[in-house]
CSV table of C-alpha atoms in Angstrom, one decimal:
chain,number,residue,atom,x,y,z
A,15,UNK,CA,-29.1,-16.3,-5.5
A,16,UNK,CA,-27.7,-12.7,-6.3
A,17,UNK,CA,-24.0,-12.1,-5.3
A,18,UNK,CA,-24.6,-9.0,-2.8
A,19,UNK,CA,-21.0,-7.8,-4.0
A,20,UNK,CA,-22.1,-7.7,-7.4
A,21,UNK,CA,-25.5,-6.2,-6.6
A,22,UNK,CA,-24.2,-3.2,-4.3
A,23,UNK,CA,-21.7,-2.6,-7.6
A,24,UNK,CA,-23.3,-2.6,-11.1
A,25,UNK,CA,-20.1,-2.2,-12.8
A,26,UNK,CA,-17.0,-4.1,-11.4
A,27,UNK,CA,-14.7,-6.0,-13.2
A,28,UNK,CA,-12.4,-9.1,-12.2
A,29,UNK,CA,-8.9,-8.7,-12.7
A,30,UNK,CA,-5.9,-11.3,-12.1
A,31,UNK,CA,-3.1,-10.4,-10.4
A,32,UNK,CA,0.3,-12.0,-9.3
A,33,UNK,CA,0.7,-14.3,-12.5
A,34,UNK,CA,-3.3,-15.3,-12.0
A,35,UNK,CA,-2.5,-15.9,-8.2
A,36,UNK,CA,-5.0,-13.6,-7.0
A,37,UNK,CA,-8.6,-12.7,-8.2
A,38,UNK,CA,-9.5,-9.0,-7.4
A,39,UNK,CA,-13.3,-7.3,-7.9
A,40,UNK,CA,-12.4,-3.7,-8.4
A,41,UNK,CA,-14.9,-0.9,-9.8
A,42,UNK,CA,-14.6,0.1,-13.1
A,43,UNK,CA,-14.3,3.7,-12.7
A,44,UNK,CA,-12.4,5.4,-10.1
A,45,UNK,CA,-9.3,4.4,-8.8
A,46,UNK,CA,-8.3,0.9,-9.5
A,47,UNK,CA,-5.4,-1.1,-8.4
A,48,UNK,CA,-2.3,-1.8,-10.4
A,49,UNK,CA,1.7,-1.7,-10.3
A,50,UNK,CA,2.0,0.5,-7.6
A,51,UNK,CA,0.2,-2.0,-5.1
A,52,UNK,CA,1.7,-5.0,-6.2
A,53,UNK,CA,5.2,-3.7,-5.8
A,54,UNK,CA,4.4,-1.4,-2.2
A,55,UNK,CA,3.4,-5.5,-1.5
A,56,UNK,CA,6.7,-7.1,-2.8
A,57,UNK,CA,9.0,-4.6,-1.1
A,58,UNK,CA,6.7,-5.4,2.4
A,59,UNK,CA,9.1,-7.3,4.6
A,60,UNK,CA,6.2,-9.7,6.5
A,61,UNK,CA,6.8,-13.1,8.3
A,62,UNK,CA,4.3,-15.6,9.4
A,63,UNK,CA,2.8,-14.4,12.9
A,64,UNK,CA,3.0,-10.9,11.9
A,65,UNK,CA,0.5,-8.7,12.2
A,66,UNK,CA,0.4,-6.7,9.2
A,67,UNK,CA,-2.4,-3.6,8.7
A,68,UNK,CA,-2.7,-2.0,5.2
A,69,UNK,CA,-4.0,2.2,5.6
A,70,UNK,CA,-6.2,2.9,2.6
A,71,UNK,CA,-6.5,-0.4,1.4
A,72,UNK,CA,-9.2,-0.4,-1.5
A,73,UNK,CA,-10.2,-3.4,-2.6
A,74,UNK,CA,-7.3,-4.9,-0.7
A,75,UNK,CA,-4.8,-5.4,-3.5
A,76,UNK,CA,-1.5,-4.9,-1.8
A,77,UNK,CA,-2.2,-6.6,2.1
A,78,UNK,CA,-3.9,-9.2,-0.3
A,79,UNK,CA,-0.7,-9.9,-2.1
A,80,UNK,CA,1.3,-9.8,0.8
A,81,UNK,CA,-0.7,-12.9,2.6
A,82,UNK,CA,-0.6,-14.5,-0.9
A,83,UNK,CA,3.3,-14.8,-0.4
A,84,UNK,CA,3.1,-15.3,3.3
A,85,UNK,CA,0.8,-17.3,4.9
A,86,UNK,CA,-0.3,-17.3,8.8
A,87,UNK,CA,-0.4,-13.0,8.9
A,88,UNK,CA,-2.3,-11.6,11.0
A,89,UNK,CA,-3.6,-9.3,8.4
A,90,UNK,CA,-5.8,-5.9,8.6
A,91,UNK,CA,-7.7,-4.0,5.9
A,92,UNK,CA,-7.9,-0.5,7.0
A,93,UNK,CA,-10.5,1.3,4.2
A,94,UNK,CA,-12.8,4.2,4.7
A,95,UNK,CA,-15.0,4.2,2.0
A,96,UNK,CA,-17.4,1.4,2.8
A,97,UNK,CA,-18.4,-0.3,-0.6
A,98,UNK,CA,-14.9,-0.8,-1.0
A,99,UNK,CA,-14.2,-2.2,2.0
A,100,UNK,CA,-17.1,-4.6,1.0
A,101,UNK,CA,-15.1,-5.4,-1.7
A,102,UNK,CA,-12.0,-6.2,0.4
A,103,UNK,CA,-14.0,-8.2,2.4
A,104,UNK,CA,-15.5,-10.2,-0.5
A,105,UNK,CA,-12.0,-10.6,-2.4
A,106,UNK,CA,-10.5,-12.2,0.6
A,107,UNK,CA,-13.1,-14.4,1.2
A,108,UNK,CA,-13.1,-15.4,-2.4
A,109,UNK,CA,-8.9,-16.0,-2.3
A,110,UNK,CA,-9.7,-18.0,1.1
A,111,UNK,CA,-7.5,-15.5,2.9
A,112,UNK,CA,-8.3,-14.3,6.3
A,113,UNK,CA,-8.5,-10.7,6.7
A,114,UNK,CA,-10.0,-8.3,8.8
A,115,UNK,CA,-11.4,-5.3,7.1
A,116,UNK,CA,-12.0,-1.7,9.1
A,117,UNK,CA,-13.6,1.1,7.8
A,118,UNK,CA,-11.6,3.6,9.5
A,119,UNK,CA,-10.4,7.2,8.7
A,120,UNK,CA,-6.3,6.4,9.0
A,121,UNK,CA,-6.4,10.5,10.5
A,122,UNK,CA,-8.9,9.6,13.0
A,123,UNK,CA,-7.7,9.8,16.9
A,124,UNK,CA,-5.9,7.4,18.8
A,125,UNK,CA,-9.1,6.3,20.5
A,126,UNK,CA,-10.7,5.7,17.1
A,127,UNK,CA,-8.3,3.6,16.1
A,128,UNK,CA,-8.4,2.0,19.7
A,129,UNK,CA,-12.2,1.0,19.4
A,130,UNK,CA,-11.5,-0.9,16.0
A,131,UNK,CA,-8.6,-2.4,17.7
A,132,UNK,CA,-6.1,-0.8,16.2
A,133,UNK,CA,-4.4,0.2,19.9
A,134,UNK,CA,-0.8,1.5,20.2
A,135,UNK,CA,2.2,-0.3,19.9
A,136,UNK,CA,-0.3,-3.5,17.9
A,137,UNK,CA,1.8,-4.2,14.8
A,138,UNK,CA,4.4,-5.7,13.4
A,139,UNK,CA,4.1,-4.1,10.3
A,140,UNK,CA,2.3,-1.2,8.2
A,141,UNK,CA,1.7,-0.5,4.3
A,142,UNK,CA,0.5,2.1,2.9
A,143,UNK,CA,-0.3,3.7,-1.0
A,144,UNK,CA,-1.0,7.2,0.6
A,145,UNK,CA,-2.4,9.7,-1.8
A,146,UNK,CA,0.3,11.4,-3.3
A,147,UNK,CA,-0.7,13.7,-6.3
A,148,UNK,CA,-0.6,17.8,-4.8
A,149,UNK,CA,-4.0,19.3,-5.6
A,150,UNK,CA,-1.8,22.6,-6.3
A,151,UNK,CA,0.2,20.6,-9.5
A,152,UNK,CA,-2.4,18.1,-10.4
A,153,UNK,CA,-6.0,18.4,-12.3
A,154,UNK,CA,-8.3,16.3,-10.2
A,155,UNK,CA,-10.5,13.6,-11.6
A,156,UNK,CA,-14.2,14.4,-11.8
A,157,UNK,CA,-15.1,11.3,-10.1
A,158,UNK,CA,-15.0,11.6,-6.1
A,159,UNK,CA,-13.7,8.0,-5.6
A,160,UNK,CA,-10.6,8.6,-7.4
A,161,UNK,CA,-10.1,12.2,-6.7
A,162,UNK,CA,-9.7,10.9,-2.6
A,163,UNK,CA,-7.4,7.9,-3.6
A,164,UNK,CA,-5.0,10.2,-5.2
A,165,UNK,CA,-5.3,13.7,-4.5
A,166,UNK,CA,-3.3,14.6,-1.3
A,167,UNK,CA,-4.0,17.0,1.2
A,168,UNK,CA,-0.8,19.5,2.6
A,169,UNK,CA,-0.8,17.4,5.5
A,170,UNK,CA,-2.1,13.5,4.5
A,171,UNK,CA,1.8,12.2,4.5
A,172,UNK,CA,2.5,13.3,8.1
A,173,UNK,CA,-0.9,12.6,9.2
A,174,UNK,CA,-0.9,8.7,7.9
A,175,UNK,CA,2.5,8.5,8.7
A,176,UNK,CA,1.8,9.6,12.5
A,177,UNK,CA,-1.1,6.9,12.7
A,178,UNK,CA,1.5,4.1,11.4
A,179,UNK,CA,4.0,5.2,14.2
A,180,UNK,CA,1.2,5.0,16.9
A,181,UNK,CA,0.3,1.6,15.8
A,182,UNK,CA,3.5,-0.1,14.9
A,183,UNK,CA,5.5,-2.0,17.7
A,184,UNK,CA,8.4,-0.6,18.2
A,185,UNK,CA,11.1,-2.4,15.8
A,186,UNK,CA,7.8,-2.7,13.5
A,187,UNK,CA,8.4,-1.7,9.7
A,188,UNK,CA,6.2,1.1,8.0
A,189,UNK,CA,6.2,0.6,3.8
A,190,UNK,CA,5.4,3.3,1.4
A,191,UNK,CA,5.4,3.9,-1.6
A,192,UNK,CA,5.2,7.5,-3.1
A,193,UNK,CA,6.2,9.9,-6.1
A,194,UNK,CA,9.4,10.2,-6.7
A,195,UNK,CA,9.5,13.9,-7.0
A,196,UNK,CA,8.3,13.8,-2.9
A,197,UNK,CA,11.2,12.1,-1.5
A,198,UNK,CA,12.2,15.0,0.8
A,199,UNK,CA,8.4,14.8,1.7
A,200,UNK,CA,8.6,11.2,2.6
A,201,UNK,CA,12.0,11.6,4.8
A,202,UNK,CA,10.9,15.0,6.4
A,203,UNK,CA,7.7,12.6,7.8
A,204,UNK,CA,10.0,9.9,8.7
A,205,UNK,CA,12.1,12.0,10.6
A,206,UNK,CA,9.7,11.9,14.2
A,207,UNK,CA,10.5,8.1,15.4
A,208,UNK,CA,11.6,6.0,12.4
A,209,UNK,CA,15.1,5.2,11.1
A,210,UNK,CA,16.8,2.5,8.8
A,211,UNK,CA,15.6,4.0,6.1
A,212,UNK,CA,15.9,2.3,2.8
A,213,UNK,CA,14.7,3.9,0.0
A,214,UNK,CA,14.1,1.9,-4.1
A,215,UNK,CA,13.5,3.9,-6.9
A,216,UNK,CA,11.0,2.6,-9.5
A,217,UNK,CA,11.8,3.8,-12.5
A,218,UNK,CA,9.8,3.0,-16.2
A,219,UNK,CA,12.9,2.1,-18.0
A,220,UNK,CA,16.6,2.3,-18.2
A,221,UNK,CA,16.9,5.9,-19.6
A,222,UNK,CA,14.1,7.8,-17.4
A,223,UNK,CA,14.1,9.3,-14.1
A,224,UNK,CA,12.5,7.1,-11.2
A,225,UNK,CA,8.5,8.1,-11.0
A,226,UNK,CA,7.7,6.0,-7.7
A,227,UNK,CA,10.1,5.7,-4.5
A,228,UNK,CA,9.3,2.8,-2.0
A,229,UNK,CA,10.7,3.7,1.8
A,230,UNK,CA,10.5,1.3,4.4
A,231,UNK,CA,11.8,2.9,7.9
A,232,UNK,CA,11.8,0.9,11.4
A,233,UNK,CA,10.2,2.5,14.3
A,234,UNK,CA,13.6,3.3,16.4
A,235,UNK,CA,15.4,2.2,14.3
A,236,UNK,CA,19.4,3.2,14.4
A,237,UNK,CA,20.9,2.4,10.9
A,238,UNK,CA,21.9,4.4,8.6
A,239,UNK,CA,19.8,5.7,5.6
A,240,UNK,CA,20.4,3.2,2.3
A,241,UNK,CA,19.5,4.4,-1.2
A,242,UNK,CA,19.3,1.3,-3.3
A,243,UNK,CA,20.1,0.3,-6.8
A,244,UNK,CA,16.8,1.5,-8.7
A,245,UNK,CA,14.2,-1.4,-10.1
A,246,UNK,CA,13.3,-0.8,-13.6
A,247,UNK,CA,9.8,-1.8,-15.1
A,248,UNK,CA,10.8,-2.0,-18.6
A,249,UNK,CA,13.5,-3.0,-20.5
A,250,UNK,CA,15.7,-1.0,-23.3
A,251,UNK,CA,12.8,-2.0,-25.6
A,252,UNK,CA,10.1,-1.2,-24.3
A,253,UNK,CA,9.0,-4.4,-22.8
A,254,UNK,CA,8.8,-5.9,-19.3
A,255,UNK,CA,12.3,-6.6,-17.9
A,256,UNK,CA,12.5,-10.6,-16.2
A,257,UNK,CA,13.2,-9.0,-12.9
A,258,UNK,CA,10.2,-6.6,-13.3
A,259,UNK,CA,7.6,-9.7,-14.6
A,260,UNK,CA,8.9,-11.6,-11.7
A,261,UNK,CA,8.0,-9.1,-9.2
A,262,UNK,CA,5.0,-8.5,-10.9
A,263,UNK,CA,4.0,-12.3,-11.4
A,264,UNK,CA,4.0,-13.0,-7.3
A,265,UNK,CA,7.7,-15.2,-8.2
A,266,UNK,CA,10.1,-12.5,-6.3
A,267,UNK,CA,10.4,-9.5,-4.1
A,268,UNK,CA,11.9,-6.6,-4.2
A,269,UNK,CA,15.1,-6.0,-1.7
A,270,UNK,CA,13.5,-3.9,0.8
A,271,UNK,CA,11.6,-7.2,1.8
A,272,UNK,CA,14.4,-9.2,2.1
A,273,UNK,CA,16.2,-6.7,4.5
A,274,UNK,CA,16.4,-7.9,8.5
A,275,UNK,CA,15.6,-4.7,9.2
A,276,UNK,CA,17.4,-2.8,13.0
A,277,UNK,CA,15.4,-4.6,15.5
């Protein structure tokens, strides 16, 4: 019998991730999961019973990895291209992980978000791997599928950042992750109904200046901001640190995960 996953995409690959602990189909070409989702996941303070919705999931890397670690989530795909949402669907069937997978606009209108069931004031917590590159600064691929996962509009932080405030409980934790050069982007979004900001730098190695930030914020929340002690991907030579293959390899999580959070 054909596999109607692999029929729809000619050229997919299968790629392990979380030390082998989870088996993602991703396409080929365009944009395709990697560091960035598996850490936005580690940094992702969940519990069991939480209801936890990814924005612009993909193939559903990072919510994936998340329910890996947790179990009993309540756990919400949020994709708007279809085909990949078909391959969200398919990879969390195939890691026996119950999802439910939305093709949804994460700019669309409260009443949008309503119908798929997405109401107000519905989750525990958010994720997200926004677009982040400025069209103005960077060259944009030829292919449309990657061009949309990272090419950002003026406006897609605030906008995706409004939708997760709409939909989080209050107390409920947003996690981003985002260039490190857009920080004051990231806090100037944050400032309309989040605070206990914690901000991680992810930098490449020892010596070079962070390239990601991950932010978590709680919707009205009253602690102060915390900058943390930066997590480092390589070591002095070159190689993956212990703390970075850890993370990685689905055996730890990053700090922001482990914080209680204002509630």
């Amino acid at each position: 019998m054909t596999d109607p996953v692999q029929a729809e995409f000619a050229d997919v690959t299968e790629d392990m991730f979380l030390g082998g602990q989870l088996l993602l189909r991703q396409p080929r070409r365009g944009h395709r999961a990697g560091h960035d989702a598996i850490l936005l996941a580690a940094a992702t303070p969940a519990r069991a019973g939480h209801r936890v919705v990814e924005f612009g999931a993909g193939v559903g890397t990072a919510g994936l990895a998340v329910a890996r670690r947790v179990t009993g989530l309540d756990l919400v795909l949020v994709e708007i291209d279809d085909m990949l949402a078909a391959l969200a669907y398919a990879n969390a069937e195939a890691n026996d992980i119950k999802a439910k997978v939305t093709v949804l606009d994460v700019t669309a209108s409260a009443d949008v978000f309503a119908a798929s069931e997405l109401g107000p004031d519905s989750a525990d917590i958010v994720l997200m791997n926004p677009p982040f590159n400025d069209a103005e600064r960077h060259r944009a691929s030829p292919d449309p599928a990657r061009q949309s996962a990272h090419v950002a509009s003026a406006d897609t932080l605030e906008r995706w950042t409004h939708a997760a405030r709409r939909v989080l409980k209050s107390g409920g934790v947003l996690t981003l992750i985002w260039r490190a050069d857009g920080l004051a982007q990231v806090l100037a979004a944050l400032e309309r109904g989040f605070g206990s900001v914690g901000i991680l730098p992810v930098h490449p190695n020892s010596q070079g200046a962070a390239i990601r930030v991950i932010v978590s914020a709680t919707k009205g929340g009253r602690a102060p901001m915390a900058l943390h002690p930066g997590f480092v991907l390589q070591d002095p030579e070159g190689e993956g640190g212990a703390e970075a293959a850890a993370v990685l390899g689905g055996k730890a999580v990053l700090l922001l995960a482990k914080e209680p959070g204002s509630r």
